[in-house]
Coordinates of N, CA and C in Angstrom, one line a residue:
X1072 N 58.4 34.7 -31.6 CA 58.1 33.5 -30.9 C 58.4 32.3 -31.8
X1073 N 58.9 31.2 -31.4 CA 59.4 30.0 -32.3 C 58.7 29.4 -32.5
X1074 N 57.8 28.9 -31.6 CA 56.6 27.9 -32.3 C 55.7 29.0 -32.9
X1075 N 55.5 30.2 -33.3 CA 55.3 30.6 -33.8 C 55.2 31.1 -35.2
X1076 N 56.6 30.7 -35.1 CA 57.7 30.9 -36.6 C 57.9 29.7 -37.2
X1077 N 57.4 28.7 -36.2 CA 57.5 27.1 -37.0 C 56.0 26.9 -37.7
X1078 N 55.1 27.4 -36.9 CA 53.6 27.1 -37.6 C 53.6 28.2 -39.0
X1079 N 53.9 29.4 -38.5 CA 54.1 29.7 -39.9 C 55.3 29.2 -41.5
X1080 N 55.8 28.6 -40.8 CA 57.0 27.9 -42.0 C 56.1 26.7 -42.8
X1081 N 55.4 26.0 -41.5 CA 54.5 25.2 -41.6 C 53.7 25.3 -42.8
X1082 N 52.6 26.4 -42.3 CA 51.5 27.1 -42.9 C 51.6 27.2 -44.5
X1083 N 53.3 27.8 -44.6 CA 53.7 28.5 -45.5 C 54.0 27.3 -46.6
X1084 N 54.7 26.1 -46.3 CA 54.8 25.0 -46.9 C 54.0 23.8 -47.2
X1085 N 52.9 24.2 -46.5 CA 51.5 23.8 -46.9 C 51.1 24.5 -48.1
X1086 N 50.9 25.7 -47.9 CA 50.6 26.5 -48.8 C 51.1 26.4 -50.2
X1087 N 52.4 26.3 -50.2 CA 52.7 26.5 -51.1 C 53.0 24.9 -52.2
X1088 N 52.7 23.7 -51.0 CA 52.4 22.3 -51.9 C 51.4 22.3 -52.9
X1089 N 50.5 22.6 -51.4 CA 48.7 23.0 -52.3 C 48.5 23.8 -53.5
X1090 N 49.1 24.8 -53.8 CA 49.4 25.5 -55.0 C 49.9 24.7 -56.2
X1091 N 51.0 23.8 -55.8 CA 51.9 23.0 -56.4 C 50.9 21.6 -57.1
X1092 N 50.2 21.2 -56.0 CA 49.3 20.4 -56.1 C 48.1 20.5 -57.2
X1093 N 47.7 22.0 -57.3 CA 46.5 22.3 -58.3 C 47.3 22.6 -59.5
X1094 N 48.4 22.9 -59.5 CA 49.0 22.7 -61.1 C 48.8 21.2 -61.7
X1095 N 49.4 20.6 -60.8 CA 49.2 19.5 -61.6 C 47.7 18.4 -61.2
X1096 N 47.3 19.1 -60.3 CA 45.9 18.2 -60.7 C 45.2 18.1 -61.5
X1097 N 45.4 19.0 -62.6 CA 44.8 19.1 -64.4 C 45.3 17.7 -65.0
X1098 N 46.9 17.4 -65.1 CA 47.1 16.4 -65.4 C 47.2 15.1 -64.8
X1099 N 46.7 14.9 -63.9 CA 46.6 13.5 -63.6 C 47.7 13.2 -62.4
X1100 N 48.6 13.8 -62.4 CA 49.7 13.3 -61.9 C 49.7 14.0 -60.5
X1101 N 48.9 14.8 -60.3 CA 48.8 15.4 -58.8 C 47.4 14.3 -57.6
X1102 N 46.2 14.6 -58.9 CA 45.5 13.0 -57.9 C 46.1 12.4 -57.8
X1103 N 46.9 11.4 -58.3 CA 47.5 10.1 -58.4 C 48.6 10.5 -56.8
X1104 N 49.3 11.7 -56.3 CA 49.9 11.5 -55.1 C 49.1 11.8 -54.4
X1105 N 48.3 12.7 -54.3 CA 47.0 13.1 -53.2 C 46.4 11.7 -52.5
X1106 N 46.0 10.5 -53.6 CA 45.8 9.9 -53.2 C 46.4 8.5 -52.7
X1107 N 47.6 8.6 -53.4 CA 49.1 8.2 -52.7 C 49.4 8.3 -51.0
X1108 N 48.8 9.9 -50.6 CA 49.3 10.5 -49.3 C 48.2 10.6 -48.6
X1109 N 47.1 9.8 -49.0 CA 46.3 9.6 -47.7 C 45.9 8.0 -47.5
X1110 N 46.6 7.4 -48.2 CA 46.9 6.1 -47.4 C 47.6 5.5 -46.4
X1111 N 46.6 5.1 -46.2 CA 47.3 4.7 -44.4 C 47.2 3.4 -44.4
X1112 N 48.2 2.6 -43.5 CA 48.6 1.4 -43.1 C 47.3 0.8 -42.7
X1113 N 46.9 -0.6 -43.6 CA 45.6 -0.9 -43.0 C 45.6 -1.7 -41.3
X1114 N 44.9 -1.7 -40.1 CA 44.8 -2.3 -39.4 C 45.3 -3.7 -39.4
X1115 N 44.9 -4.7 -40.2 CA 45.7 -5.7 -40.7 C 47.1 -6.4 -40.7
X1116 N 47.5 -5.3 -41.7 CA 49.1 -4.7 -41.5 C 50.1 -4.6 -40.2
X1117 N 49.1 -3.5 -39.3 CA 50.0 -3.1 -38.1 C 49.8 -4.6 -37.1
X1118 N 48.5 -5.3 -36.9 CA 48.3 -6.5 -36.6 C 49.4 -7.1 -36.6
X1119 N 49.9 -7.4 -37.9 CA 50.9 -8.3 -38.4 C 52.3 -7.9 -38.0
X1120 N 52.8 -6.8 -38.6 CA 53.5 -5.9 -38.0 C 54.0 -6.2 -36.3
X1121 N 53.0 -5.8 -35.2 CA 53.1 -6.4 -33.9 C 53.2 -7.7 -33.8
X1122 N 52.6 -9.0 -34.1 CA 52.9 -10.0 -33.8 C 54.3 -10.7 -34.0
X1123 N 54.8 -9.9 -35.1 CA 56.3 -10.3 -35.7 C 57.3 -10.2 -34.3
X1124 N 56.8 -8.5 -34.1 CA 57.3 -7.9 -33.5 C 57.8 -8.7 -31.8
X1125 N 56.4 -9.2 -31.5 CA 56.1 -9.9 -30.3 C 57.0 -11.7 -30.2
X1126 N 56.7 -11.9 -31.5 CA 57.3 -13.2 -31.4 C 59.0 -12.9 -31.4
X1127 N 59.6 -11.5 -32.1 CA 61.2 -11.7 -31.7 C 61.4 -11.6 -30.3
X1128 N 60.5 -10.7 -29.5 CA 60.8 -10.5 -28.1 C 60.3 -11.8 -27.3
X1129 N 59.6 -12.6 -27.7 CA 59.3 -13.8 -26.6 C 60.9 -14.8 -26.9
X1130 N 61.1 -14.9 -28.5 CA 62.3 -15.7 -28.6 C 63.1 -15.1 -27.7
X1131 N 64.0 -14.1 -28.0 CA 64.9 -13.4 -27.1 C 65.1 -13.5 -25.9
X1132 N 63.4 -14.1 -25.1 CA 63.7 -14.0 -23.4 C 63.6 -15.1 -23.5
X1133 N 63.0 -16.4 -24.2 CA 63.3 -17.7 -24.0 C 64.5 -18.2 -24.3
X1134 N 65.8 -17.2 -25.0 CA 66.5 -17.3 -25.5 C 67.9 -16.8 -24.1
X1135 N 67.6 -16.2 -24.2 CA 68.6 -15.4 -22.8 C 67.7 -14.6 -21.8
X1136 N 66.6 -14.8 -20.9 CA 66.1 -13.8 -19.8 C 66.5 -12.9 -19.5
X1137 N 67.9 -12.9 -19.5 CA 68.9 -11.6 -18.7 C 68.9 -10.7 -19.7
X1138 N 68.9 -11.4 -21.1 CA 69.0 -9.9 -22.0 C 68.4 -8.5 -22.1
X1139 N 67.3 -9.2 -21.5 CA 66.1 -7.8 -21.7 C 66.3 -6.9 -20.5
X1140 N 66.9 -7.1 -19.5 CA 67.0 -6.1 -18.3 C 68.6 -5.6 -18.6
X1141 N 68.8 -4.0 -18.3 CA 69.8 -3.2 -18.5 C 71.2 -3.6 -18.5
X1142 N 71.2 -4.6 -17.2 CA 72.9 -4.8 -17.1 C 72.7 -6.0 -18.3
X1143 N 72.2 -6.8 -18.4 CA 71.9 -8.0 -19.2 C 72.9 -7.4 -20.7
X1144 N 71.8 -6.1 -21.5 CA 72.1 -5.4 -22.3 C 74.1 -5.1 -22.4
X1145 N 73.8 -4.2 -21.3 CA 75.2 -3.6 -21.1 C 76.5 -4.7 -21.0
X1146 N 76.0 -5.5 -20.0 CA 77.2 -7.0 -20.4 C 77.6 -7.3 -21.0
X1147 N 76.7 -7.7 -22.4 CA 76.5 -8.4 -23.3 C 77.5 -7.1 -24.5
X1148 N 77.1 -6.2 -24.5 CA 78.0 -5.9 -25.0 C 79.4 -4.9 -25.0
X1149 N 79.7 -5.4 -23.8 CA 81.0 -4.9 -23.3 C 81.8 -6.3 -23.2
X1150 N 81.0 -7.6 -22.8 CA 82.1 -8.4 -21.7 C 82.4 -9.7 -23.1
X1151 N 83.2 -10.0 -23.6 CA 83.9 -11.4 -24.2 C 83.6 -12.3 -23.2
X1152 N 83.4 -13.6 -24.0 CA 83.2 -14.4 -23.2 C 84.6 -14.9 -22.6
X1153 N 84.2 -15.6 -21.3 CA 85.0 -16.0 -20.1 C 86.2 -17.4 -21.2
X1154 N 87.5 -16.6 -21.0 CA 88.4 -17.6 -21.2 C 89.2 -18.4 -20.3
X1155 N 89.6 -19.4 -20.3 CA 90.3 -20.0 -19.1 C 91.8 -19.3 -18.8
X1156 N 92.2 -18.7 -20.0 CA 93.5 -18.4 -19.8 C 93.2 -16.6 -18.9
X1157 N 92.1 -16.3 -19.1 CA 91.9 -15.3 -18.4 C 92.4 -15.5 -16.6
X1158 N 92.3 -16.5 -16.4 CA 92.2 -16.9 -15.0 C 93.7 -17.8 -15.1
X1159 N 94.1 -17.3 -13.3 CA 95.5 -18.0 -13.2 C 95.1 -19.2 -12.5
X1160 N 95.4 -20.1 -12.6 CA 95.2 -21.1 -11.8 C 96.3 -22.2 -11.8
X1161 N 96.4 -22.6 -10.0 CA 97.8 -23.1 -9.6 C 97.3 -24.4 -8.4
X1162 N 97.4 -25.6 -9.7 CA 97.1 -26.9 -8.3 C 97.9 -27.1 -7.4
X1163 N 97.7 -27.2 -6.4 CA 98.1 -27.3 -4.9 C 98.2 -28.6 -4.6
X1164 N 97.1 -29.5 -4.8 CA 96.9 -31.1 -4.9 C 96.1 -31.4 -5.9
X1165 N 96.7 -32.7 -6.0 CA 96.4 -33.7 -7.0 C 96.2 -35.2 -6.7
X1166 N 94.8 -35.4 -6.7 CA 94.9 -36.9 -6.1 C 95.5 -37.8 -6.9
X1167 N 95.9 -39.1 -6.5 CA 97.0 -40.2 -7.5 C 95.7 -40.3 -8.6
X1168 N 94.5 -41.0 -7.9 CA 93.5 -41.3 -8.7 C 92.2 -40.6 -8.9
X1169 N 92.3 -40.2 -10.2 CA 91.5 -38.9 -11.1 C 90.3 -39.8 -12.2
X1170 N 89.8 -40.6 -12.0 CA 88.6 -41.3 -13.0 C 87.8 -40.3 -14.1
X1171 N 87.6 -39.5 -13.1 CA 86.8 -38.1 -13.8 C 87.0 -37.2 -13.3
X1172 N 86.6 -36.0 -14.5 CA 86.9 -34.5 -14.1 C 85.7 -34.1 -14.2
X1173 N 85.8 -33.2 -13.1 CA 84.2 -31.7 -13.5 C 83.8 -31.4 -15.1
X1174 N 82.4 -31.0 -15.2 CA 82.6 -30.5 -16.4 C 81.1 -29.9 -16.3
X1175 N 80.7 -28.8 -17.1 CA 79.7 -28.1 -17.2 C 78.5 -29.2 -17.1
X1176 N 77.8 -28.7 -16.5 CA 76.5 -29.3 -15.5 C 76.4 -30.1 -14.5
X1177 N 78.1 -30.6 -14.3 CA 78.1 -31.0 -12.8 C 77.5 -30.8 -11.6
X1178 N 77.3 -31.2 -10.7 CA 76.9 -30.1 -9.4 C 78.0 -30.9 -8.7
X1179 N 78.7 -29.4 -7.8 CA 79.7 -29.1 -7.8 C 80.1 -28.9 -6.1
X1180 N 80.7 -29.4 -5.2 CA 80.6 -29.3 -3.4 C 82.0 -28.7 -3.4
X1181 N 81.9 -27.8 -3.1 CA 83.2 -27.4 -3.0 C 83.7 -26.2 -1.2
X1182 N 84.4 -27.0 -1.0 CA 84.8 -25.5 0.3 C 86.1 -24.7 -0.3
X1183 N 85.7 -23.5 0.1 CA 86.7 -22.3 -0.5 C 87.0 -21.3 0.7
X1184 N 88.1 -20.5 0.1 CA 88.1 -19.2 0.9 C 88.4 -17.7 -0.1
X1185 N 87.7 -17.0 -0.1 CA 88.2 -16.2 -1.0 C 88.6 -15.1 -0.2
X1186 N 89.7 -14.1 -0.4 CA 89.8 -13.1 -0.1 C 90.7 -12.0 -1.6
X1187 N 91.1 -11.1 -1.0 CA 91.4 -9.7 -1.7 C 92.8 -9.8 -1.5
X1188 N 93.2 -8.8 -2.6 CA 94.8 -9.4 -3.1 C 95.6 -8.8 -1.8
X1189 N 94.7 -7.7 -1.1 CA 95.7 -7.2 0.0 C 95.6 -8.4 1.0
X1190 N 95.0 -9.5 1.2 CA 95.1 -10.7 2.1 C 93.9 -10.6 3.0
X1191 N 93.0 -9.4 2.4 CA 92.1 -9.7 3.7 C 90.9 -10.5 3.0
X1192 N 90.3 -11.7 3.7 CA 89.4 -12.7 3.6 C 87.9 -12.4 3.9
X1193 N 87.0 -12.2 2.2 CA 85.9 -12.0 2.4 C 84.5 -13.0 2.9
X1194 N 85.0 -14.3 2.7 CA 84.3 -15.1 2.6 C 85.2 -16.3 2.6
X1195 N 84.5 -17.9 3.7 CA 85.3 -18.8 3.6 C 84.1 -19.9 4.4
X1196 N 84.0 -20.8 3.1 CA 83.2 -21.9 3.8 C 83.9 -22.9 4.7
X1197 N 85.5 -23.0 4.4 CA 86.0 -23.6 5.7 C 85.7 -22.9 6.8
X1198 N 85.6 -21.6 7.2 CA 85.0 -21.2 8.3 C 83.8 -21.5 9.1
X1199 N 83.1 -21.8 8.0 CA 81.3 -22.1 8.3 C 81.3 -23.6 8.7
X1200 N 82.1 -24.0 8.2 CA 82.0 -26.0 8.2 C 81.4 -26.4 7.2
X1201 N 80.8 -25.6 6.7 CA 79.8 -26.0 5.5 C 80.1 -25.6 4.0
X1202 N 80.5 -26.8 3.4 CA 80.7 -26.5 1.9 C 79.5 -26.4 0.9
X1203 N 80.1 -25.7 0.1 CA 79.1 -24.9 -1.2 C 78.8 -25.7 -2.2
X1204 N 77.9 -26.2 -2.6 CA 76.9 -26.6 -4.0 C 76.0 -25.7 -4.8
X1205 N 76.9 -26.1 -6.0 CA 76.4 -25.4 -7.8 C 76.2 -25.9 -8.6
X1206 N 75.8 -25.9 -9.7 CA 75.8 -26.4 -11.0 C 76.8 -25.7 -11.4
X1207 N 78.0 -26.3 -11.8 CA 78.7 -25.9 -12.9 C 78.4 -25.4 -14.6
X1208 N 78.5 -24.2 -14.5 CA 78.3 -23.6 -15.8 C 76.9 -23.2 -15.9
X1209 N 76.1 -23.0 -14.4 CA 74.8 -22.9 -14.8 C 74.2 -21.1 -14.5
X1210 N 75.7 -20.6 -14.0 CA 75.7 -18.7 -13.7 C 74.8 -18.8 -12.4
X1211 N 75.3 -19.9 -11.6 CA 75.1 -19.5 -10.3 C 76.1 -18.9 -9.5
X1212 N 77.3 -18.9 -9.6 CA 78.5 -18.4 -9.3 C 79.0 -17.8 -10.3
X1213 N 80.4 -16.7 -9.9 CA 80.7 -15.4 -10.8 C 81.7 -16.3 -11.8
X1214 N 81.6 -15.9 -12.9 CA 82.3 -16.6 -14.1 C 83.3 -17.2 -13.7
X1215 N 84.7 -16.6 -13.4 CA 85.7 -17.1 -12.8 C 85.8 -18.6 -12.1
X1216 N 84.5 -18.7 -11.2 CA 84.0 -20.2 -10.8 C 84.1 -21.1 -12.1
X1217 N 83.0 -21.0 -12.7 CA 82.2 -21.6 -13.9 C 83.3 -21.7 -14.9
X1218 N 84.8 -21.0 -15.0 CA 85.5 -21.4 -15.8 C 86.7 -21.7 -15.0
X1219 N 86.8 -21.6 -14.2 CA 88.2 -22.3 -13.5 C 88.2 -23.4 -12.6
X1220 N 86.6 -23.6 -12.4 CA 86.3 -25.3 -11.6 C 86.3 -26.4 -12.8
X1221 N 86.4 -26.1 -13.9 CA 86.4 -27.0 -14.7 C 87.5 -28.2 -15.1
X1222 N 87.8 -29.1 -15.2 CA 88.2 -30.6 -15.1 C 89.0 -30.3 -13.9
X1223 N 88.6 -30.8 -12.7 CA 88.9 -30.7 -10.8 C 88.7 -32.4 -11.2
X1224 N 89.7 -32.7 -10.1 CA 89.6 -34.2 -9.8 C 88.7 -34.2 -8.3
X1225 N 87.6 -35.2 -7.7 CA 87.6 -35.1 -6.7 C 88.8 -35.3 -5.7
X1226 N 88.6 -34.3 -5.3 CA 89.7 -34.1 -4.0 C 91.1 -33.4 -4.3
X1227 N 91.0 -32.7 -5.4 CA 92.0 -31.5 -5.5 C 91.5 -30.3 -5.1
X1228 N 92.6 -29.5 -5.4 CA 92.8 -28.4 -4.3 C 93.2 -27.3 -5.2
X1229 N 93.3 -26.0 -5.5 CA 93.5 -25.0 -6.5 C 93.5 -23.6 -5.7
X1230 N 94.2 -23.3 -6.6 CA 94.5 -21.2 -6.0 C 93.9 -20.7 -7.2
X1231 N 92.8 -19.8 -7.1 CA 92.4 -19.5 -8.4 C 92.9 -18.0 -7.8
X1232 N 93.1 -16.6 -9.1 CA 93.4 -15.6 -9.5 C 92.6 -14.9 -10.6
X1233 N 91.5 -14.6 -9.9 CA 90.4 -14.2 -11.0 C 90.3 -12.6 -11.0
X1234 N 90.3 -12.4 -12.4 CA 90.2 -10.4 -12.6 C 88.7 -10.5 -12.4
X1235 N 89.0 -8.8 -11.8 CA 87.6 -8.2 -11.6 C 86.4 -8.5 -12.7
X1236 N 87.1 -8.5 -14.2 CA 85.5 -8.8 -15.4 C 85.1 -10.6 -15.5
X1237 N 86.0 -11.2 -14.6 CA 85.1 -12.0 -14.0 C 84.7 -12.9 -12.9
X1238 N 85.0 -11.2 -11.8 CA 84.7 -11.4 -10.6 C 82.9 -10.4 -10.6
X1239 N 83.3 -9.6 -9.8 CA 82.2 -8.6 -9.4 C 82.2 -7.6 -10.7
X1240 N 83.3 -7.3 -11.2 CA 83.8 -6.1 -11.8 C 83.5 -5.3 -11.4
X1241 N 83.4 -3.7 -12.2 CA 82.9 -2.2 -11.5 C 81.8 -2.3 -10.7
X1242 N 81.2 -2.9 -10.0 CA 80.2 -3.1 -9.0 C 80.6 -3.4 -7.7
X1243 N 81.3 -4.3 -7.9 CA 81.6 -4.9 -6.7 C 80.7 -5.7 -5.7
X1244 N 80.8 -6.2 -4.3 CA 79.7 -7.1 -3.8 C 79.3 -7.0 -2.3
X1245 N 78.2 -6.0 -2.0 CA 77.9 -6.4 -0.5 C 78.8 -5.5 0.1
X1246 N 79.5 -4.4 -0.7 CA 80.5 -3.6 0.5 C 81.4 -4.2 1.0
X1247 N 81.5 -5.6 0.6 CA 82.4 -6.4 1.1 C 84.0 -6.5 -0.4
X1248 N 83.3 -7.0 -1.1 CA 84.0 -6.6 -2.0 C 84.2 -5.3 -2.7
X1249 N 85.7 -4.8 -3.0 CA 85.3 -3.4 -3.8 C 85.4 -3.5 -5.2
X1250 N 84.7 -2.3 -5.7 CA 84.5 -2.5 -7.4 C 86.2 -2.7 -8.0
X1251 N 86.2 -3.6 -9.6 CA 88.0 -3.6 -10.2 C 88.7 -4.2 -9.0
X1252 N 87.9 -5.4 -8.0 CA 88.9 -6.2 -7.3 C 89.2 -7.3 -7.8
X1253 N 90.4 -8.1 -8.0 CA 90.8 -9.5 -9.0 C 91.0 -9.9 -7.2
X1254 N 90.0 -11.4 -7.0 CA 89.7 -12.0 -6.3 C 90.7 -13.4 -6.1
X1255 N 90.9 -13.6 -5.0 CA 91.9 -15.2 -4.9 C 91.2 -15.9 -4.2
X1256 N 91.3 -17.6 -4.5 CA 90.5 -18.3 -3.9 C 91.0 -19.7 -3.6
X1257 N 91.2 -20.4 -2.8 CA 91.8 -21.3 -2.3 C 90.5 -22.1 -2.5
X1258 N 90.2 -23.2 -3.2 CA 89.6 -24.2 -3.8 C 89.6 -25.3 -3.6
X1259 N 88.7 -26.7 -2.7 CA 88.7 -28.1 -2.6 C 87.4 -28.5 -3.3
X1260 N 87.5 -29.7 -4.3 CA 86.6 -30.1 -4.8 C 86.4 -31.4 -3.9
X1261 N 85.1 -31.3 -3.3 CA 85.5 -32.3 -1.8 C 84.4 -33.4 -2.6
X1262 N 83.5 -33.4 -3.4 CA 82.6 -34.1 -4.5 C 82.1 -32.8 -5.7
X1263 N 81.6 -34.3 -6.6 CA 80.9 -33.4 -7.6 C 79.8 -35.0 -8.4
X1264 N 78.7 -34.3 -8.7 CA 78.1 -35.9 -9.3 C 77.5 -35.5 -11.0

């Protein structure tokens, strides 16, 4: 039997400390571990210990929320951050007069149509009549957004070509989209403030 065979290995290396132990507890040098090896971490300590402990985890979610849940984790260390040159992007229009561009924390009106590279159309707020408002750069929309709406003139127009890692990626969205789909999106910045 193995736990069996473990308690006596056990037994046996007990045994044979303890032995080891009374040789030298004539000289001094065997109390001195004995009572080395029954100290224990004072209450105090472990107190301390957890609060440390507690204060890195409160930073961390005050720090990034999303880190502490699984995909948070997994994202983080799989995905590089979002480049622009990741993304193709091709202006269509360009108004004469451009004052200002978009820029991270804008809020952002935009009507779009996205569809899938085979041409079929998942989603289109020209369809609805009603165009879409975001914060720019605030991960209310899929990266791709958040890095390819960036400096839009009001009232231009854009074809974005975004890969799946920063579209949906291996997940995909709603059965509508499928997982490793690089998404196209026909883009009007109709305001932003």
């Amino acid at each position: 039997n193995a736990e069996y065979m473990g308690e006596s290995s056990l037994n046996a290396f007990t045994m044979a400390k303890t032995e080891s132990n009374k040789g030298e507890a004539s000289s001094g040098v065997g109390k001195k571990r004995a009572k080395q090896s029954k100290q224990q971490l004072s209450p105090t300590t472990v107190f301390i210990g957890f609060l440390v402990f507690l204060a890195a985890v409160i930073l961390l979610v005050l720090y990034d929320p999303q880190s502490l849940s699984s995909q948070g984790l997994a994202a983080a260390a799989r995905d590089p951050p979002p480049k622009k040159s990741d993304i193709k992007s091709e202006v269509i229009y360009l108004p004469e007069n451009c004052p200002r561009k978009s820029k991270e924390g804008d809020k952002l009106t935009m009507h779009y149509r996205g569809s899938l590279i085979t041409g079929a159309v998942f989603d289109s707020s020209y369809d609805r009549g009603t165009p879409f408002t975001f914060t720019l750069g605030a991960k209310q929309v899929i990266q791709g957004w958040d890095v390819g709406l960036k400096d839009m003139c009001q009232g231009e127009k854009r074809k974005l070509t975004i890969p799946p890692h920063l579209a949906y990626g291996d997940r995909g969205a709603a059965g509508v989209i499928p997982p490793h789909s690089t998404l196209l999106f026909d883009v009007e910045l109709v305001q932003f403030d």
